Short mmCIF file of C-alpha atoms and ligand atoms in Angstrom, two decimals:
data_model
loop_
_atom_site.label_atom_id
_atom_site.label_comp_id
_atom_site.label_asym_id
_atom_site.label_seq_id
_atom_site.Cartn_x
_atom_site.Cartn_y
_atom_site.Cartn_z
CA MET A 864 -28.53 1.92 25.14
CA SER A 865 -25.32 1.13 23.27
CA ASP A 866 -21.95 2.41 24.55
CA PHE A 867 -21.30 4.21 21.24
CA ASP A 868 -23.18 5.02 18.03
CA ALA A 869 -20.38 3.47 15.96
CA ILE A 870 -17.15 1.55 16.44
CA VAL A 871 -14.38 1.72 13.83
CA ILE A 872 -11.89 -1.17 13.74
CA GLY A 873 -8.48 -0.02 12.50
CA ALA A 874 -6.95 3.44 12.09
CA GLY A 875 -5.64 3.12 8.53
CA ASN A 876 -6.63 5.82 6.03
CA ALA A 877 -10.20 4.58 5.64
CA GLY A 878 -10.67 3.89 9.36
CA LEU A 879 -9.48 7.40 10.21
CA THR A 880 -11.65 9.24 7.68
CA ALA A 881 -14.66 7.06 8.58
CA ALA A 882 -14.23 7.78 12.29
CA ALA A 883 -13.66 11.52 11.78
CA THR A 884 -16.64 11.85 9.41
CA LEU A 885 -18.94 9.99 11.80
CA GLN A 886 -17.87 11.86 14.92
CA ARG A 887 -17.94 15.25 13.21
CA ALA A 888 -21.54 14.49 12.17
CA GLY A 889 -22.42 13.89 15.82
CA ALA A 890 -22.24 10.08 15.97
CA ARG A 891 -20.43 9.04 19.18
CA THR A 892 -17.58 6.96 17.77
CA LEU A 893 -14.90 4.67 19.23
CA LEU A 894 -11.81 4.05 17.08
CA VAL A 895 -9.83 0.91 17.97
CA GLU A 896 -6.32 0.32 16.60
CA ARG A 897 -3.98 -2.59 17.35
CA HIS A 898 -0.80 -0.55 16.64
CA ASN A 899 0.41 2.30 18.88
CA ILE A 900 0.10 5.02 16.21
CA PRO A 901 -2.55 6.06 13.66
CA GLY A 902 -2.17 5.53 9.91
CA GLY A 903 -1.87 1.81 9.08
CA CYS A 904 0.41 2.01 6.02
CA GLY A 905 0.44 5.82 6.38
CA THR A 906 3.08 6.09 9.08
CA SER A 907 6.78 6.91 9.56
CA PHE A 908 9.54 5.88 11.95
CA ARG A 909 12.89 7.22 13.15
CA ARG A 910 16.39 5.88 12.53
CA GLY A 911 19.37 7.98 13.69
CA ARG A 912 18.99 11.54 12.40
CA PHE A 913 16.39 10.50 9.77
CA GLU A 914 12.64 9.97 9.84
CA PHE A 915 11.64 7.26 7.33
CA GLU A 916 8.40 7.41 5.34
CA VAL A 917 6.74 3.98 5.33
CA ALA A 918 4.45 4.08 2.32
CA LEU A 919 3.61 7.36 0.63
CA HIS A 920 5.46 7.66 -2.66
CA GLN A 921 3.08 9.95 -4.50
CA LEU A 922 -0.22 11.23 -3.11
CA SER A 923 -2.79 11.64 -5.88
CA GLY A 924 -5.91 13.78 -5.86
CA VAL A 925 -4.64 16.69 -3.72
CA GLY A 926 -5.06 19.17 -6.58
CA VAL A 927 -3.73 22.68 -6.91
CA GLU A 928 -5.35 25.68 -5.16
CA GLY A 929 -8.82 26.38 -6.51
CA GLN A 930 -9.17 23.02 -8.23
CA PRO A 931 -12.58 21.60 -7.34
CA VAL A 932 -13.30 17.90 -6.72
CA SER A 933 -9.88 17.47 -5.07
CA LEU A 934 -8.84 16.19 -1.65
CA ARG A 935 -7.63 19.71 -0.81
CA GLU A 936 -10.99 21.39 -1.57
CA GLY A 937 -13.15 18.41 -0.61
CA LEU A 938 -12.38 15.83 2.06
CA PHE A 939 -9.55 17.74 3.77
CA GLN A 940 -11.77 20.82 4.16
CA GLN A 941 -14.69 18.72 5.40
CA LEU A 942 -12.38 17.31 8.08
CA ASP A 943 -10.95 20.79 8.76
CA ILE A 944 -7.36 19.71 8.11
CA ALA A 945 -6.66 21.40 4.74
CA ASP A 946 -4.81 24.32 6.34
CA LYS A 947 -3.10 22.11 8.91
CA LEU A 948 -1.12 20.20 6.27
CA GLU A 949 1.67 21.46 4.04
CA PHE A 950 1.66 19.78 0.65
CA VAL A 951 4.90 19.49 -1.31
CA GLN A 952 4.42 19.22 -5.07
CA GLU A 953 6.44 16.91 -7.27
CA HIS A 954 6.85 18.74 -10.56
CA ASP A 955 7.64 15.61 -12.54
CA LEU A 956 5.37 12.62 -12.80
CA TYR A 957 8.40 10.35 -12.83
CA ARG A 958 11.68 9.44 -14.45
CA ALA A 959 11.45 6.11 -16.32
CA VAL A 960 14.70 4.24 -16.92
CA ILE A 961 15.66 1.04 -18.68
CA PRO A 962 19.45 1.09 -18.73
CA GLY A 963 20.72 1.56 -22.29
CA GLN A 964 17.19 1.82 -23.75
CA LEU A 965 15.19 4.51 -22.00
CA ASP A 966 15.70 7.53 -19.77
CA LEU A 967 12.69 9.84 -19.89
CA THR A 968 11.43 12.29 -17.27
CA LEU A 969 7.75 13.10 -17.77
CA PRO A 970 6.61 16.50 -16.44
CA ALA A 971 3.40 16.36 -14.40
CA ASP A 972 1.54 18.39 -17.01
CA TRP A 973 -0.34 17.05 -20.06
CA GLU A 974 1.02 19.59 -22.57
CA ARG A 975 4.61 19.62 -21.32
CA ALA A 976 4.58 15.82 -21.30
CA ILE A 977 3.54 15.81 -24.99
CA THR A 978 6.37 18.24 -25.81
CA THR A 979 8.87 16.09 -23.88
CA ILE A 980 7.71 12.95 -25.70
CA GLU A 981 7.99 14.67 -29.10
CA GLU A 982 11.55 15.79 -28.27
CA ALA A 983 12.66 12.36 -27.07
CA PHE A 984 10.66 10.30 -29.59
CA PRO A 985 10.24 12.52 -32.69
CA GLY A 986 6.94 12.00 -34.49
CA ASN A 987 5.17 10.69 -31.36
CA GLY A 988 3.79 13.97 -30.00
CA SER A 989 0.47 13.64 -31.82
CA ARG A 990 0.19 9.96 -30.84
CA ALA A 991 0.79 10.95 -27.20
CA ARG A 992 -1.92 13.63 -27.47
CA ALA A 993 -4.43 11.08 -28.82
CA PHE A 994 -3.42 8.59 -26.09
CA PHE A 995 -3.84 11.21 -23.36
CA ASP A 996 -7.28 12.12 -24.77
CA LEU A 997 -8.21 8.45 -24.43
CA VAL A 998 -6.81 8.36 -20.87
CA LYS A 999 -8.92 11.40 -19.93
CA ALA A 1000 -12.09 9.94 -21.50
CA VAL A 1001 -11.72 6.51 -19.89
CA ALA A 1002 -10.93 8.07 -16.49
CA PHE A 1003 -13.83 10.55 -16.71
CA TRP A 1004 -16.47 7.99 -17.71
CA GLN A 1005 -15.17 5.52 -15.16
CA ILE A 1006 -15.68 8.07 -12.40
CA ALA A 1007 -19.18 8.80 -13.77
CA ALA A 1008 -19.96 5.05 -13.75
CA LYS A 1009 -18.69 4.67 -10.19
CA ARG A 1010 -20.91 7.56 -9.13
CA GLY A 1011 -23.92 5.69 -10.45
CA MET A 1012 -24.50 7.17 -13.93
CA PRO A 1013 -26.76 4.75 -15.88
CA ALA A 1014 -24.85 2.65 -18.45
CA GLU A 1015 -26.86 4.02 -21.39
CA GLU A 1016 -25.62 7.55 -20.62
CA ILE A 1017 -21.95 6.56 -20.49
CA ASP A 1018 -19.73 7.17 -23.51
CA PRO A 1019 -18.97 3.83 -25.27
CA THR A 1020 -15.22 4.63 -25.14
CA LEU A 1021 -15.23 3.26 -21.59
CA PHE A 1022 -16.74 -0.06 -22.66
CA THR A 1023 -14.47 -0.33 -25.73
CA TYR A 1024 -11.22 0.34 -23.89
CA GLY A 1025 -11.77 0.05 -20.13
CA LEU A 1026 -11.14 -3.66 -19.65
CA ARG A 1027 -8.71 -4.19 -22.52
CA PRO A 1028 -5.20 -5.04 -21.31
CA LEU A 1029 -2.96 -1.99 -21.17
CA ARG A 1030 -0.52 -3.73 -23.53
CA GLN A 1031 -3.11 -3.88 -26.35
CA VAL A 1032 -3.96 -0.21 -26.00
CA LEU A 1033 -0.30 0.85 -25.98
CA ASP A 1034 0.26 -1.29 -29.11
CA GLU A 1035 -2.67 0.44 -30.81
CA TYR A 1036 -1.32 3.94 -30.14
CA PHE A 1037 2.48 3.54 -30.35
CA GLU A 1038 5.17 1.59 -32.19
CA ASP A 1039 8.24 2.53 -30.15
CA GLU A 1040 8.72 -0.12 -27.42
CA ALA A 1041 10.70 2.19 -25.12
CA LEU A 1042 7.98 4.83 -25.25
CA LYS A 1043 5.33 2.20 -24.45
CA CYS A 1044 7.40 1.22 -21.40
CA ALA A 1045 7.70 4.86 -20.33
CA LEU A 1046 3.95 5.50 -20.54
CA GLY A 1047 2.88 2.23 -18.92
CA ILE A 1048 5.43 2.13 -16.11
CA TYR A 1049 2.89 2.92 -13.37
CA TRP A 1050 1.95 -0.76 -13.73
CA THR A 1051 4.71 -1.39 -11.18
CA TYR A 1052 2.65 0.59 -8.63
CA LEU A 1053 -0.56 -1.22 -9.51
CA GLY A 1054 0.81 -4.74 -9.41
CA GLN A 1055 -0.39 -6.21 -12.73
CA PRO A 1056 1.81 -6.24 -15.85
CA PRO A 1057 0.56 -4.47 -19.01
CA SER A 1058 -0.50 -7.84 -20.48
CA LYS A 1059 -3.09 -8.14 -17.65
CA LEU A 1060 -3.68 -4.67 -16.23
CA PRO A 1061 -7.09 -3.32 -17.29
CA PHE A 1062 -6.45 -0.13 -19.22
CA GLN A 1063 -8.96 1.72 -17.05
CA ASP A 1064 -6.70 1.27 -14.00
CA LEU A 1065 -3.72 2.90 -15.68
CA ALA A 1066 -6.00 5.61 -17.12
CA LEU A 1067 -7.32 6.49 -13.67
CA THR A 1068 -3.82 6.55 -12.20
CA LEU A 1069 -2.36 8.75 -14.96
CA PHE A 1070 -5.39 11.04 -14.78
CA ALA A 1071 -5.14 11.37 -10.99
CA TYR A 1072 -1.48 12.39 -11.15
CA PHE A 1073 -1.51 14.53 -14.33
CA GLU A 1074 -4.70 16.39 -13.48
CA PHE A 1075 -4.33 16.69 -9.68
CA LYS A 1076 -0.50 16.45 -9.60
CA PRO A 1077 1.69 14.15 -7.51
CA TRP A 1078 2.29 15.34 -3.94
CA HIS A 1079 4.19 14.61 -0.81
CA VAL A 1080 3.18 15.88 2.61
CA ARG A 1081 5.58 17.81 4.82
CA GLY A 1082 6.06 15.52 7.80
CA GLY A 1083 5.13 12.53 5.63
CA SER A 1084 1.98 10.46 5.59
CA GLN A 1085 2.22 10.35 9.41
CA ALA A 1086 1.44 14.09 9.51
CA MET A 1087 -1.71 13.42 7.47
CA SER A 1088 -2.78 10.45 9.62
CA THR A 1089 -2.20 12.47 12.81
CA ALA A 1090 -4.14 15.44 11.41
CA ILE A 1091 -7.17 13.24 10.67
CA LEU A 1092 -6.95 11.69 14.13
CA ASP A 1093 -6.81 15.20 15.66
CA SER A 1094 -9.91 16.16 13.67
CA PHE A 1095 -11.68 13.12 15.19
CA LEU A 1096 -10.49 13.89 18.72
CA ARG A 1097 -11.37 17.61 18.45
CA ALA A 1098 -14.93 16.55 17.63
CA GLY A 1099 -15.02 14.45 20.82
CA GLY A 1100 -14.11 11.01 19.45
CA GLU A 1101 -12.49 8.33 21.62
CA VAL A 1102 -9.52 6.26 20.45
CA ARG A 1103 -7.83 3.17 21.91
CA PHE A 1104 -4.37 2.28 20.63
CA ASN A 1105 -2.48 -0.95 21.37
CA THR A 1106 -5.88 -2.64 21.32
CA ALA A 1107 -6.94 -5.25 18.79
CA VAL A 1108 -10.55 -6.18 18.22
CA ASP A 1109 -10.85 -9.96 18.69
CA ALA A 1110 -14.48 -10.53 17.76
CA ILE A 1111 -17.47 -8.76 16.29
CA LEU A 1112 -20.49 -9.43 18.50
CA THR A 1113 -23.80 -10.27 16.86
CA GLU A 1114 -27.38 -10.77 17.95
CA ALA A 1115 -30.01 -12.31 15.67
CA GLY A 1116 -27.56 -12.01 12.76
CA ARG A 1117 -26.88 -8.31 13.35
CA ALA A 1118 -23.62 -6.70 14.48
CA ILE A 1119 -24.07 -5.15 17.92
CA GLY A 1120 -20.54 -4.48 19.16
CA VAL A 1121 -16.98 -5.80 19.51
CA ARG A 1122 -14.90 -7.76 21.97
CA LEU A 1123 -11.45 -6.28 22.58
CA GLU A 1124 -8.37 -8.39 23.15
CA ASP A 1125 -8.54 -7.80 26.94
CA GLY A 1126 -12.01 -9.38 26.90
CA GLN A 1127 -13.95 -6.12 27.31
CA GLU A 1128 -17.14 -5.92 25.28
CA VAL A 1129 -18.22 -2.58 23.78
CA THR A 1130 -21.55 -2.12 22.03
CA ALA A 1131 -22.65 -0.02 19.06
CA PRO A 1132 -25.32 -0.53 16.38
CA ASP A 1133 -22.81 0.11 13.59
CA ILE A 1134 -19.32 -1.32 13.15
CA VAL A 1135 -16.99 -0.08 10.40
CA SER A 1136 -14.10 -2.44 9.71
CA ASN A 1137 -10.85 -1.19 8.16
CA ALA A 1138 -9.25 -4.59 8.87
CA SER A 1139 -8.81 -7.05 6.01
CA LEU A 1140 -11.87 -8.98 4.81
CA PRO A 1141 -10.47 -12.39 5.92
CA VAL A 1142 -9.80 -11.01 9.42
CA THR A 1143 -13.14 -9.18 9.60
CA TYR A 1144 -15.20 -12.22 8.58
CA ALA A 1145 -13.17 -14.50 10.85
CA MET A 1146 -14.12 -12.17 13.73
CA LEU A 1147 -17.80 -12.89 13.01
CA GLY A 1148 -17.47 -16.63 13.50
CA ASP A 1149 -20.23 -19.05 12.48
CA ILE A 1150 -22.85 -16.58 11.33
CA VAL A 1151 -21.05 -15.89 8.03
CA PRO A 1152 -23.13 -17.55 5.27
CA ALA A 1153 -21.48 -20.41 3.37
CA ALA A 1154 -21.81 -18.47 0.10
CA VAL A 1155 -19.73 -15.63 1.55
CA ARG A 1156 -17.11 -18.03 2.94
CA ASN A 1157 -16.85 -19.71 -0.48
CA ASP A 1158 -16.58 -16.36 -2.21
CA LEU A 1159 -13.78 -15.27 0.14
CA ALA A 1160 -11.94 -18.55 -0.39
CA SER A 1161 -11.96 -17.96 -4.15
CA ARG A 1162 -10.23 -14.60 -3.90
CA ARG A 1163 -6.51 -14.00 -4.39
CA ILE A 1164 -4.56 -12.19 -1.67
CA GLY A 1165 -2.77 -9.27 -3.30
CA VAL A 1166 0.80 -8.16 -3.52
CA SER A 1167 2.90 -6.80 -0.67
CA GLY A 1168 6.19 -4.93 -0.90
CA PHE A 1169 9.87 -5.06 -0.12
CA VAL A 1170 11.25 -1.67 0.89
CA LEU A 1171 14.79 -0.52 1.54
CA HIS A 1172 14.64 2.74 3.56
CA MET A 1173 17.88 4.70 3.53
CA GLY A 1174 19.37 7.83 5.08
CA LEU A 1175 22.17 9.06 2.83
CA ASP A 1176 24.92 11.47 3.80
CA ALA A 1177 24.77 13.46 0.54
CA THR A 1178 22.32 15.77 -1.23
CA PRO A 1179 20.01 14.53 -4.03
CA ALA A 1180 22.09 16.59 -6.51
CA GLU A 1181 25.35 15.00 -5.32
CA LEU A 1182 23.76 11.58 -5.67
CA GLY A 1183 22.29 12.30 -9.12
CA PHE A 1184 18.59 12.22 -8.21
CA THR A 1185 16.81 14.61 -10.56
CA ALA A 1186 13.20 13.56 -9.94
CA SER A 1187 11.34 12.74 -6.72
CA THR A 1188 10.10 9.49 -8.26
CA SER A 1189 12.13 7.23 -10.55
CA PHE A 1190 11.23 3.82 -11.91
CA ILE A 1191 14.17 1.68 -13.02
CA ASN A 1192 13.45 -1.62 -14.77
CA LEU A 1193 16.32 -3.77 -15.98
CA ASP A 1194 14.47 -4.65 -19.19
CA ALA A 1195 11.07 -4.45 -20.87
CA ASP A 1196 10.00 -8.02 -19.99
CA ASP A 1197 7.23 -6.95 -17.60
CA ASP A 1198 5.60 -10.39 -17.37
CA ARG A 1199 8.86 -11.86 -16.16
CA THR A 1200 9.33 -9.02 -13.69
CA GLN A 1201 5.88 -9.57 -12.22
CA ALA A 1202 6.46 -13.33 -12.03
CA SER A 1203 9.71 -12.68 -10.12
CA TRP A 1204 7.68 -11.09 -7.28
CA HIS A 1205 6.86 -14.63 -6.11
CA SER A 1206 10.53 -15.45 -5.59
CA LEU A 1207 13.80 -14.13 -4.18
CA GLU A 1208 15.27 -13.82 -7.66
CA PRO A 1209 17.32 -10.58 -7.68
CA ALA A 1210 15.10 -7.52 -8.05
CA ARG A 1211 14.44 -6.70 -11.72
CA GLY A 1212 13.10 -3.23 -11.08
CA VAL A 1213 12.69 -0.64 -8.32
CA CYS A 1214 10.68 2.46 -7.61
CA VAL A 1215 12.95 5.08 -6.06
CA SER A 1216 11.36 7.81 -3.93
CA SER A 1217 13.75 10.63 -3.18
CA TYR A 1218 12.10 12.71 -0.46
CA ASP A 1219 14.53 15.63 -0.67
CA VAL A 1220 14.34 16.66 -4.32
CA ALA A 1221 11.31 18.56 -2.98
CA PRO A 1222 12.08 18.20 0.76
CA ILE A 1223 9.44 16.87 3.15
CA GLY A 1224 11.59 17.54 6.23
CA PHE A 1225 12.66 13.97 7.05
CA ALA A 1226 16.42 14.35 6.41
CA PRO A 1227 18.74 16.93 7.97
CA SER A 1228 20.23 19.59 5.72
CA GLY A 1229 22.85 18.18 3.33
CA ALA A 1230 21.44 14.63 3.62
CA THR A 1231 18.78 12.65 1.75
CA HIS A 1232 16.07 10.16 2.68
CA ILE A 1233 15.15 7.71 -0.06
CA SER A 1234 13.25 4.47 -0.28
CA LEU A 1235 13.73 1.72 -2.85
CA MET A 1236 10.70 -0.47 -3.33
CA THR A 1237 9.76 -3.49 -5.36
CA LEU A 1238 6.42 -5.19 -5.05
CA GLN A 1239 6.60 -8.77 -3.82
CA TYR A 1240 4.21 -11.49 -2.69
CA ALA A 1241 4.56 -12.92 0.79
CA ASP A 1242 4.96 -16.47 -0.54
CA ALA A 1243 8.54 -15.58 -1.49
CA TRP A 1244 9.23 -15.36 2.26
CA ASP A 1245 7.11 -18.26 3.53
CA ASN A 1246 9.84 -20.85 3.78
CA ILE A 1247 12.72 -18.80 5.17
CA ALA A 1248 13.94 -20.27 8.46
CA PRO A 1249 13.86 -17.70 11.29
CA GLN A 1250 17.64 -17.88 11.71
CA ASP A 1251 18.10 -17.04 8.00
CA TYR A 1252 15.59 -14.17 7.84
CA ALA A 1253 17.96 -11.26 8.55
CA SER A 1254 20.70 -12.44 6.19
CA THR A 1255 18.13 -13.21 3.46
CA LYS A 1256 16.53 -9.78 3.61
CA PHE A 1257 19.86 -7.95 3.57
CA ALA A 1258 21.07 -10.11 0.64
CA TYR A 1259 17.87 -9.32 -1.27
CA ALA A 1260 18.23 -5.61 -0.39
CA GLU A 1261 21.66 -5.64 -2.06
CA THR A 1262 19.93 -6.56 -5.32
CA LEU A 1263 17.79 -3.41 -5.12
CA LEU A 1264 20.97 -1.40 -4.62
CA ASP A 1265 22.43 -3.05 -7.73
CA VAL A 1266 19.43 -1.78 -9.72
CA VAL A 1267 19.55 1.79 -8.36
CA GLU A 1268 23.28 2.03 -9.08
CA HIS A 1269 22.28 2.40 -12.74
CA ILE A 1270 21.24 5.98 -11.93
CA THR A 1271 23.31 6.66 -8.80
CA PRO A 1272 26.66 4.89 -9.12
CA GLY A 1273 28.42 4.82 -5.75
CA ILE A 1274 25.23 5.22 -3.68
CA ARG A 1275 26.48 2.56 -1.25
CA ASP A 1276 29.27 4.92 -0.12
CA ALA A 1277 26.70 7.50 1.07
CA ILE A 1278 24.60 5.13 3.24
CA GLU A 1279 24.34 6.30 6.86
CA GLU A 1280 21.16 4.57 8.07
CA VAL A 1281 19.28 1.66 6.60
CA ASP A 1282 16.18 -0.35 7.41
CA VAL A 1283 14.50 -3.10 5.45
CA ALA A 1284 10.81 -4.06 5.33
CA THR A 1285 9.66 -7.34 3.79
CA PRO A 1286 6.13 -8.66 3.19
CA LEU A 1287 6.44 -10.25 6.65
CA THR A 1288 7.03 -6.79 8.14
CA MET A 1289 3.83 -5.53 6.47
CA MET A 1290 1.98 -8.59 7.74
CA ARG A 1291 3.14 -7.95 11.28
CA TYR A 1292 2.38 -4.22 11.36
CA LEU A 1293 -0.93 -4.26 9.46
CA GLY A 1294 -2.29 -7.65 10.54
CA HIS A 1295 -3.26 -8.34 6.91
CA PRO A 1296 -2.88 -11.78 5.28
CA GLY A 1297 0.14 -11.79 2.96
CA GLY A 1298 1.04 -8.30 4.20
CA ALA A 1299 -1.05 -7.18 1.21
CA ILE A 1300 -0.86 -3.42 0.75
CA TYR A 1301 -3.76 -3.04 -1.70
CA GLY A 1302 -5.99 -5.83 -0.38
CA TYR A 1303 -6.85 -8.43 -3.01
CA ASP A 1304 -5.00 -8.65 -6.32
CA GLN A 1305 -5.86 -5.57 -8.34
CA ASP A 1306 -6.74 -7.27 -11.62
CA ALA A 1307 -9.97 -7.20 -13.63
CA THR A 1308 -11.66 -10.14 -11.91
CA GLU A 1309 -10.92 -8.82 -8.42
CA SER A 1310 -11.70 -5.21 -9.29
CA TRP A 1311 -14.39 -2.93 -7.84
CA LEU A 1312 -16.36 -3.52 -11.02
CA PHE A 1313 -17.06 -7.19 -10.30
CA ARG A 1314 -16.58 -7.43 -6.55
CA ASN A 1315 -17.79 -4.38 -4.73
CA SER A 1316 -17.47 -5.62 -1.16
CA GLU A 1317 -17.93 -2.11 0.19
CA ARG A 1318 -21.64 -2.30 -0.58
CA ARG A 1319 -22.35 -5.88 0.54
CA THR A 1320 -21.37 -7.23 3.94
CA HIS A 1321 -24.25 -9.72 4.45
CA VAL A 1322 -24.34 -8.71 8.11
CA PRO A 1323 -26.60 -5.77 9.02
CA GLY A 1324 -24.71 -3.17 11.03
CA LEU A 1325 -21.31 -4.16 9.61
CA HIS A 1326 -19.67 -1.80 7.11
CA LEU A 1327 -16.38 -2.35 5.26
CA ALA A 1328 -13.96 0.43 4.34
CA GLY A 1329 -10.44 0.28 2.94
CA SER A 1330 -8.25 -1.42 0.41
CA TRP A 1331 -9.79 -4.88 0.96
CA ALA A 1332 -13.29 -3.67 0.17
CA GLY A 1333 -12.47 -1.42 -2.77
CA ILE A 1334 -9.50 0.14 -4.55
CA GLY A 1335 -6.17 0.24 -2.69
CA GLY A 1336 -3.86 3.24 -2.43
CA PHE A 1337 -3.91 6.44 -0.41
CA GLN A 1338 -6.50 8.57 -2.22
CA PRO A 1339 -9.00 5.73 -2.77
CA THR A 1340 -8.90 4.60 0.87
CA LEU A 1341 -9.04 8.13 2.31
CA GLU A 1342 -12.14 8.73 0.19
CA ALA A 1343 -13.63 5.28 0.90
CA GLY A 1344 -13.75 5.79 4.68
CA ALA A 1345 -15.60 9.09 4.38
CA ARG A 1346 -17.94 7.65 1.72
CA VAL A 1347 -18.87 4.64 3.87
CA ALA A 1348 -19.46 6.91 6.87
CA ARG A 1349 -21.68 9.26 4.87
CA ARG A 1350 -23.70 6.31 3.54
CA LEU A 1351 -24.14 5.02 7.09
CA LEU A 1352 -25.25 8.45 8.33
CA ARG A 1353 -27.72 8.81 5.44
CA THR A 1354 -29.26 5.42 6.22
CA LYS A 1355 -29.66 6.40 9.88
CA ALA A 1356 -31.26 9.71 8.94
CA ALA A 1357 -33.74 8.08 6.54
C1 FAD B 937 5.47 0.26 1.38
C2 FAD B 937 4.16 0.78 0.84
C3 FAD B 937 4.16 1.67 -0.23
C4 FAD B 937 2.97 2.17 -0.74
N1 FAD B 937 2.99 3.15 -1.71
C5 FAD B 937 1.83 3.78 -2.07
C6 FAD B 937 1.82 4.96 -2.89
O1 FAD B 937 2.84 5.51 -3.27
N2 FAD B 937 0.65 5.49 -3.26
C7 FAD B 937 -0.53 4.95 -2.85
O2 FAD B 937 -1.58 5.48 -3.20
N3 FAD B 937 -0.56 3.86 -2.05
C8 FAD B 937 0.59 3.28 -1.63
N4 FAD B 937 0.57 2.20 -0.78
C9 FAD B 937 -0.72 1.58 -0.45
C10 FAD B 937 -1.53 2.38 0.57
O3 FAD B 937 -0.68 2.84 1.58
C11 FAD B 937 -2.61 1.48 1.14
O4 FAD B 937 -3.37 0.88 0.10
C12 FAD B 937 -3.58 2.25 2.05
O5 FAD B 937 -2.87 3.07 2.94
C13 FAD B 937 -4.42 1.24 2.81
O6 FAD B 937 -5.30 1.94 3.66
P1 FAD B 937 -6.46 1.21 4.43
O7 FAD B 937 -7.46 2.24 4.81
O8 FAD B 937 -6.95 0.05 3.64
O9 FAD B 937 -5.81 0.71 5.80
P2 FAD B 937 -4.43 0.01 6.19
O10 FAD B 937 -3.31 0.97 5.98
O11 FAD B 937 -4.34 -1.32 5.55
O12 FAD B 937 -4.61 -0.11 7.76
C14 FAD B 937 -5.50 -1.01 8.39
C15 FAD B 937 -5.42 -0.75 9.88
O13 FAD B 937 -6.26 -1.67 10.57
C16 FAD B 937 -5.59 -2.09 11.75
N5 FAD B 937 -6.17 -3.39 12.18
C17 FAD B 937 -6.18 -4.55 11.49
N6 FAD B 937 -6.80 -5.51 12.19
C18 FAD B 937 -7.21 -4.93 13.37
C19 FAD B 937 -7.89 -5.42 14.52
N7 FAD B 937 -8.33 -6.68 14.63
N8 FAD B 937 -8.12 -4.55 15.54
C20 FAD B 937 -7.70 -3.26 15.47
N9 FAD B 937 -7.03 -2.76 14.40
C21 FAD B 937 -6.79 -3.58 13.36
C22 FAD B 937 -4.15 -2.21 11.32
O14 FAD B 937 -3.26 -2.20 12.43
C23 FAD B 937 -4.00 -0.97 10.44
O15 FAD B 937 -3.64 0.17 11.19
C24 FAD B 937 1.74 1.71 -0.21
C25 FAD B 937 1.74 0.83 0.87
C26 FAD B 937 2.94 0.37 1.41
C27 FAD B 937 2.94 -0.51 2.63
#
């Protein structure tokens, strides 16, 4: 008999929800995590009198009370954590700024956003309404397609617009360049510029935040990760931290267990991996078919991030932060901005998360915790000599401060605590190639539509869950883990 019914490798979002779903359904599950805390990206850490949020800028999908098909009413209730978490709503979607050209705060409400757009860009209210109708249609039919609705029943709007570059769709609906920038600015979360980003990706993102609102969690993403772990442990699950899985054991081409880094072998008929695909397949050794190895070699490792975490000795109002989330781009040349993520060229844009406009409890009273983030590929950091690493990262961090000074002049005077994370930091803490935070590049050719790794592992008994096997981001990975676990349980029951 096997030691467990299932082993889950990695306690990121998808690993946690997979483990909790399996154990709560009665499958004896071991969760193995190389770090000393649960969460993967969804963690926090302490500096001085501040706790710093690592990753969660805006949680999508939580939904307001009574809204069905939301994390709050769905997954979080299934895991019995809905009433153990306190969600903090961001009332604005974001503030979008291009110094001298654009400064627009979009409320997180379809109708109020249309009114705001009409006020700031007279004559564009009806265009915005038509654009939002398209966003809703493309998001809705995309979800239907993902849930398996046959193609002939899907509205052709999805096929007409879904894979067109965002830029083309914005050009079709609007003439004002600043307004196009304001409505497309979530591209800086998703990693592909409007000239390449499939419209369906922006549509899904806007829909998730407008319809289900943007949220923070009191106690940060760590509170959520810990709550899911507690749900797993309450159901009798077993977890090992500070333990990496070194190898996935196979017999006659089937996964039968894992070898831990101390050499111990643990058996189970089902293994769920939340580790990256390159790491997972490397752990299988020679049995991986050549076709799979070739396919993996053809894929592009996605973007990582550079984050400046700060504790500021001033309130958000004193600093001039009016929205929880602000995007500041120096200009509208998005292709150039995305290209700059491969270099140490001064940051051309930042996402600013101000966690005390609607406080999450990480800064003491009268102070503010913010993070400044720009996406960046790890290759920008590949050739830095170890002795130059610290000075290089602090010099680059200064360029993010230069950008944020456009909305908070004098912010440097309020800095009390600071910490800097580079793509190498992400690589070290997550164990992912390139420190990639959404797995592979999130463009059309790498998307779930063409490469659904979650459904095909080529090794019976091995299941993949997380950003490397599907869509990256908090909501998608939280849902992916539970989905993979449910599929596994259904197969066992059949
Ligand atoms: C700075 C930053 C900002 C972000 N901002 C947002 C945002 O605002 N909104 C959003 O939706 N998303 C955001 N993301 C992305 C989001 O956090 C991730 O896409 C998501 O959390 C990934 O979850 P995952 O389930 O794929 O697991 P991951 O978080 O990638 O975790 C994988 C886990 O597996 C463990 N592991 C790996 N190999 C092994 C092994 N061999 N043995 C044992 N354990 C192993 C790792 O230690 C890790 O804990 C951000 C990420 C970062 C880093």
